[in-house]
Every structure is written in C-alpha cells, then in structure tokens.
Amino acid sequence: EQAGTLHALFGDRAETVVVAGDFNAVSELPPVALLRARGWRVAGKTGEAGTFPADVPGREIDFVMTPPKSSAAVTACWVDGELLASDHRPVVAYVSVPFQ
C-alpha cells in the first residue's frame, strides 16, 4: 500500500525526486517489485549489497531509487561497512541533479 502511495505521489513527476530507505523487503517482493514494475529506477550497489542485519548482512532491504520521470540520476551507490550506527548498514549514494 505504501509503495502504491509513493508511486501515486511521485511516479509522474519530472522534478528531482529521490527515495531512499528501509523497504523491509528484498527487491523481488513488494514494495520494491511494484515500484520496479511501474518504471522506478532502483540503484544497483557496487560490492556487497546486503544491508541487514548490520553485523552479518544477508539481505538487501535498503534501497535508493528514482521515479520514471525524475531528473535525478544515481551515479554511484554502495553499502558502507559501519556496524554500530544502526541495525542496518548505511547505504551511500551519489546523485546527479541537473542544473536549473
């Protein structure tokens, strides 16, 4: 339901939109699969993609994505090795935004 709301709010917007965070699902399951099916671009991570749990990350459930018409582009994305800041490992992303 939340993924559907994200798409309803931002899916057709051409402005700079980036959504990042804990989706509590691997990419093959809703909500990530629903957004991918609707054209959202999910940033691929360089290196190991697992983010949860932080001490032994075996699942990728934290993502950075942009809606289909967003002018933003994720140019690099990776999981940081920090173990103590959260129960998830942090995701770092470089985002390119056109000069307006």
Short mmCIF file of N, CA and C in Angstrom, two decimals:
data_model
loop_
_atom_site.label_atom_id
_atom_site.label_comp_id
_atom_site.label_asym_id
_atom_site.label_seq_id
_atom_site.Cartn_x
_atom_site.Cartn_y
_atom_site.Cartn_z
N GLU A 1 0.82 -1.19 0.00
CA GLU A 1 0.00 0.00 0.00
C GLU A 1 0.87 1.26 0.00
N GLN A 2 1.93 1.26 0.80
CA GLN A 2 2.81 2.43 0.86
C GLN A 2 3.54 2.65 -0.46
N ALA A 3 3.95 1.57 -1.12
CA ALA A 3 4.61 1.69 -2.42
C ALA A 3 3.65 2.29 -3.45
N GLY A 4 2.40 1.87 -3.40
CA GLY A 4 1.39 2.45 -4.29
C GLY A 4 1.20 3.94 -4.05
N THR A 5 1.24 4.33 -2.79
CA THR A 5 1.11 5.75 -2.45
C THR A 5 2.32 6.53 -2.93
N LEU A 6 3.53 5.97 -2.77
CA LEU A 6 4.74 6.63 -3.30
C LEU A 6 4.61 6.85 -4.80
N HIS A 7 4.16 5.83 -5.50
CA HIS A 7 4.01 5.97 -6.94
C HIS A 7 2.95 7.01 -7.29
N ALA A 8 1.85 7.01 -6.57
CA ALA A 8 0.78 7.98 -6.84
C ALA A 8 1.27 9.41 -6.61
N LEU A 9 2.10 9.60 -5.60
CA LEU A 9 2.59 10.94 -5.28
C LEU A 9 3.70 11.40 -6.22
N PHE A 10 4.62 10.50 -6.59
CA PHE A 10 5.83 10.91 -7.28
C PHE A 10 6.06 10.25 -8.64
N GLY A 11 5.30 9.23 -8.99
CA GLY A 11 5.57 8.45 -10.19
C GLY A 11 5.53 9.21 -11.49
N ASP A 12 4.72 10.24 -11.59
CA ASP A 12 4.60 11.00 -12.84
C ASP A 12 5.26 12.37 -12.76
N ARG A 13 6.05 12.60 -11.75
CA ARG A 13 6.68 13.91 -11.58
C ARG A 13 8.04 13.96 -12.27
N ALA A 14 8.28 15.04 -12.98
CA ALA A 14 9.56 15.20 -13.68
C ALA A 14 10.58 15.95 -12.81
N GLU A 15 10.16 16.43 -11.66
CA GLU A 15 11.08 17.13 -10.78
C GLU A 15 12.14 16.17 -10.24
N THR A 16 13.10 16.74 -9.53
CA THR A 16 14.13 15.94 -8.90
C THR A 16 13.54 15.22 -7.70
N VAL A 17 13.38 13.90 -7.82
CA VAL A 17 12.84 13.09 -6.74
C VAL A 17 13.76 11.89 -6.53
N VAL A 18 14.17 11.68 -5.28
CA VAL A 18 14.96 10.52 -4.89
C VAL A 18 14.32 9.95 -3.63
N VAL A 19 14.08 8.66 -3.62
CA VAL A 19 13.52 7.99 -2.45
C VAL A 19 14.57 7.00 -1.96
N ALA A 20 14.86 7.05 -0.67
CA ALA A 20 15.87 6.15 -0.10
C ALA A 20 15.42 5.70 1.27
N GLY A 21 15.72 4.44 1.58
CA GLY A 21 15.42 3.98 2.92
C GLY A 21 15.20 2.49 3.02
N ASP A 22 14.67 2.10 4.17
CA ASP A 22 14.40 0.71 4.52
C ASP A 22 13.02 0.34 3.98
N PHE A 23 12.98 -0.59 3.03
CA PHE A 23 11.72 -1.02 2.44
C PHE A 23 11.20 -2.31 3.07
N ASN A 24 11.95 -2.87 4.01
CA ASN A 24 11.53 -4.10 4.71
C ASN A 24 11.16 -5.22 3.75
N ALA A 25 11.77 -5.25 2.58
CA ALA A 25 11.51 -6.31 1.60
C ALA A 25 12.70 -6.40 0.66
N VAL A 26 13.02 -7.60 0.23
CA VAL A 26 14.04 -7.76 -0.80
C VAL A 26 13.45 -7.31 -2.13
N SER A 27 14.30 -7.11 -3.12
CA SER A 27 13.85 -6.48 -4.36
C SER A 27 12.82 -7.30 -5.14
N GLU A 28 12.75 -8.61 -4.92
CA GLU A 28 11.79 -9.44 -5.66
C GLU A 28 10.38 -9.36 -5.08
N LEU A 29 10.24 -8.82 -3.90
CA LEU A 29 8.94 -8.76 -3.22
C LEU A 29 8.40 -7.34 -3.18
N PRO A 30 7.07 -7.21 -2.99
CA PRO A 30 6.53 -5.87 -2.75
C PRO A 30 7.20 -5.31 -1.50
N PRO A 31 7.46 -4.04 -1.41
CA PRO A 31 7.04 -2.96 -2.32
C PRO A 31 8.00 -2.67 -3.47
N VAL A 32 9.23 -3.15 -3.40
CA VAL A 32 10.24 -2.83 -4.41
C VAL A 32 9.81 -3.34 -5.79
N ALA A 33 9.31 -4.55 -5.87
CA ALA A 33 8.90 -5.12 -7.16
C ALA A 33 7.78 -4.30 -7.80
N LEU A 34 6.86 -3.80 -7.02
CA LEU A 34 5.77 -2.98 -7.55
C LEU A 34 6.31 -1.70 -8.16
N LEU A 35 7.24 -1.05 -7.47
CA LEU A 35 7.81 0.19 -8.00
C LEU A 35 8.63 -0.07 -9.25
N ARG A 36 9.42 -1.15 -9.25
CA ARG A 36 10.17 -1.51 -10.47
C ARG A 36 9.22 -1.73 -11.65
N ALA A 37 8.13 -2.43 -11.41
CA ALA A 37 7.16 -2.72 -12.46
C ALA A 37 6.54 -1.44 -13.02
N ARG A 38 6.53 -0.40 -12.23
CA ARG A 38 5.96 0.88 -12.66
C ARG A 38 7.02 1.83 -13.18
N GLY A 39 8.23 1.31 -13.42
CA GLY A 39 9.28 2.09 -14.07
C GLY A 39 10.27 2.79 -13.17
N TRP A 40 10.16 2.59 -11.87
CA TRP A 40 11.12 3.22 -10.97
C TRP A 40 12.50 2.61 -11.19
N ARG A 41 13.52 3.45 -11.10
CA ARG A 41 14.91 3.00 -11.26
C ARG A 41 15.50 2.75 -9.87
N VAL A 42 15.85 1.51 -9.61
CA VAL A 42 16.45 1.13 -8.33
C VAL A 42 17.96 1.07 -8.53
N ALA A 43 18.68 1.87 -7.75
CA ALA A 43 20.14 1.95 -7.92
C ALA A 43 20.79 0.62 -7.57
N GLY A 44 21.63 0.15 -8.47
CA GLY A 44 22.43 -1.03 -8.19
C GLY A 44 23.61 -0.64 -7.30
N LYS A 45 23.96 -1.50 -6.40
CA LYS A 45 25.05 -1.22 -5.48
C LYS A 45 26.35 -1.86 -5.96
N THR A 46 27.44 -1.14 -5.82
CA THR A 46 28.76 -1.67 -6.09
C THR A 46 29.18 -2.50 -4.88
N GLY A 47 29.72 -3.68 -5.11
CA GLY A 47 30.16 -4.52 -4.00
C GLY A 47 29.00 -5.28 -3.39
N GLU A 48 29.20 -5.67 -2.14
CA GLU A 48 28.16 -6.42 -1.42
C GLU A 48 26.93 -5.55 -1.22
N ALA A 49 25.75 -6.11 -1.50
CA ALA A 49 24.51 -5.33 -1.44
C ALA A 49 23.73 -5.53 -0.15
N GLY A 50 24.09 -6.53 0.66
CA GLY A 50 23.35 -6.80 1.89
C GLY A 50 23.43 -5.65 2.88
N THR A 51 22.30 -5.34 3.49
CA THR A 51 22.25 -4.22 4.45
C THR A 51 21.73 -4.62 5.82
N PHE A 52 21.15 -5.82 5.94
CA PHE A 52 20.51 -6.21 7.20
C PHE A 52 20.74 -7.69 7.47
N PRO A 53 21.00 -8.03 8.73
CA PRO A 53 21.35 -7.17 9.87
C PRO A 53 22.77 -6.64 9.74
N ALA A 54 23.06 -5.58 10.45
CA ALA A 54 24.34 -4.89 10.30
C ALA A 54 25.54 -5.78 10.59
N ASP A 55 25.44 -6.65 11.59
CA ASP A 55 26.61 -7.45 11.96
C ASP A 55 26.93 -8.53 10.94
N VAL A 56 25.94 -9.11 10.30
CA VAL A 56 26.14 -10.12 9.25
C VAL A 56 25.05 -9.91 8.19
N PRO A 57 25.24 -8.92 7.32
CA PRO A 57 24.18 -8.57 6.38
C PRO A 57 23.94 -9.64 5.33
N GLY A 58 22.78 -10.26 5.41
CA GLY A 58 22.42 -11.31 4.48
C GLY A 58 21.28 -10.95 3.55
N ARG A 59 20.66 -9.77 3.79
CA ARG A 59 19.52 -9.35 2.96
C ARG A 59 19.69 -7.90 2.53
N GLU A 60 19.32 -7.62 1.31
CA GLU A 60 19.30 -6.25 0.81
C GLU A 60 17.86 -5.75 0.92
N ILE A 61 17.62 -4.88 1.92
CA ILE A 61 16.27 -4.34 2.10
C ILE A 61 16.27 -2.81 2.16
N ASP A 62 17.43 -2.20 1.95
CA ASP A 62 17.56 -0.74 1.94
C ASP A 62 17.93 -0.32 0.52
N PHE A 63 17.17 0.63 -0.03
CA PHE A 63 17.32 0.97 -1.44
C PHE A 63 17.34 2.48 -1.66
N VAL A 64 17.92 2.87 -2.79
CA VAL A 64 17.87 4.24 -3.29
C VAL A 64 17.24 4.12 -4.67
N MET A 65 16.20 4.92 -4.92
CA MET A 65 15.51 4.82 -6.21
C MET A 65 14.96 6.17 -6.66
N THR A 66 14.69 6.24 -7.95
CA THR A 66 14.11 7.44 -8.54
C THR A 66 12.91 7.03 -9.39
N PRO A 67 11.85 7.85 -9.40
CA PRO A 67 10.70 7.54 -10.24
C PRO A 67 11.04 7.69 -11.73
N PRO A 68 10.19 7.15 -12.59
CA PRO A 68 10.49 7.10 -14.03
C PRO A 68 10.84 8.43 -14.68
N LYS A 69 10.19 9.50 -14.29
CA LYS A 69 10.39 10.80 -14.95
C LYS A 69 11.30 11.74 -14.16
N SER A 70 11.82 11.31 -13.04
CA SER A 70 12.67 12.17 -12.22
C SER A 70 13.91 12.61 -12.98
N SER A 71 14.29 13.85 -12.78
CA SER A 71 15.50 14.36 -13.42
C SER A 71 16.77 13.94 -12.67
N ALA A 72 16.63 13.34 -11.51
CA ALA A 72 17.78 12.88 -10.73
C ALA A 72 18.28 11.54 -11.26
N ALA A 73 19.58 11.33 -11.15
CA ALA A 73 20.17 10.05 -11.54
C ALA A 73 21.17 9.63 -10.47
N VAL A 74 21.06 8.41 -10.00
CA VAL A 74 22.03 7.88 -9.04
C VAL A 74 23.24 7.42 -9.84
N THR A 75 24.40 8.03 -9.57
CA THR A 75 25.61 7.73 -10.34
C THR A 75 26.52 6.72 -9.63
N ALA A 76 26.35 6.56 -8.35
CA ALA A 76 27.12 5.56 -7.59
C ALA A 76 26.34 5.23 -6.33
N CYS A 77 26.44 3.97 -5.91
CA CYS A 77 25.71 3.53 -4.72
C CYS A 77 26.44 2.33 -4.13
N TRP A 78 26.62 2.33 -2.80
CA TRP A 78 27.27 1.21 -2.14
C TRP A 78 26.85 1.13 -0.68
N VAL A 79 27.13 -0.01 -0.07
CA VAL A 79 26.84 -0.22 1.35
C VAL A 79 28.12 0.07 2.13
N ASP A 80 28.02 0.93 3.12
CA ASP A 80 29.15 1.25 4.00
C ASP A 80 29.33 0.12 5.01
N GLY A 81 30.53 -0.07 5.49
CA GLY A 81 30.84 -1.14 6.42
C GLY A 81 30.52 -0.85 7.88
N GLU A 82 29.93 0.30 8.18
CA GLU A 82 29.61 0.67 9.57
C GLU A 82 28.71 -0.38 10.22
N LEU A 83 29.10 -0.82 11.42
CA LEU A 83 28.36 -1.87 12.12
C LEU A 83 27.53 -1.38 13.31
N LEU A 84 27.86 -0.21 13.86
CA LEU A 84 27.28 0.18 15.13
C LEU A 84 26.22 1.28 15.05
N ALA A 85 26.11 1.97 13.94
CA ALA A 85 25.20 3.12 13.85
C ALA A 85 23.73 2.72 13.86
N SER A 86 23.43 1.51 13.43
CA SER A 86 22.04 1.08 13.28
C SER A 86 22.00 -0.43 13.23
N ASP A 87 20.80 -0.98 13.18
CA ASP A 87 20.68 -2.43 12.95
C ASP A 87 20.80 -2.75 11.46
N HIS A 88 20.90 -1.71 10.61
CA HIS A 88 21.15 -1.86 9.17
C HIS A 88 22.49 -1.20 8.87
N ARG A 89 23.15 -1.66 7.81
CA ARG A 89 24.34 -0.96 7.34
C ARG A 89 23.89 0.23 6.49
N PRO A 90 24.62 1.34 6.60
CA PRO A 90 24.24 2.53 5.82
C PRO A 90 24.47 2.34 4.33
N VAL A 91 23.61 2.95 3.53
CA VAL A 91 23.75 2.98 2.08
C VAL A 91 24.18 4.39 1.70
N VAL A 92 25.21 4.48 0.87
CA VAL A 92 25.74 5.77 0.40
C VAL A 92 25.44 5.87 -1.08
N ALA A 93 24.99 7.05 -1.51
CA ALA A 93 24.69 7.23 -2.93
C ALA A 93 25.13 8.62 -3.37
N TYR A 94 25.67 8.68 -4.58
CA TYR A 94 25.91 9.95 -5.26
C TYR A 94 24.76 10.14 -6.22
N VAL A 95 24.18 11.34 -6.17
CA VAL A 95 23.04 11.64 -7.04
C VAL A 95 23.37 12.84 -7.89
N SER A 96 23.17 12.70 -9.19
CA SER A 96 23.36 13.79 -10.12
C SER A 96 22.02 14.50 -10.34
N VAL A 97 22.06 15.82 -10.18
CA VAL A 97 20.85 16.63 -10.35
C VAL A 97 21.16 17.69 -11.39
N PRO A 98 20.34 17.79 -12.43
CA PRO A 98 20.62 18.80 -13.48
C PRO A 98 20.55 20.22 -12.93
N PHE A 99 21.44 21.05 -13.42
CA PHE A 99 21.44 22.47 -13.04
C PHE A 99 20.21 23.13 -13.63
N GLN A 100 19.50 23.87 -12.76
CA GLN A 100 18.28 24.52 -13.25
C GLN A 100 18.37 26.01 -13.12
#
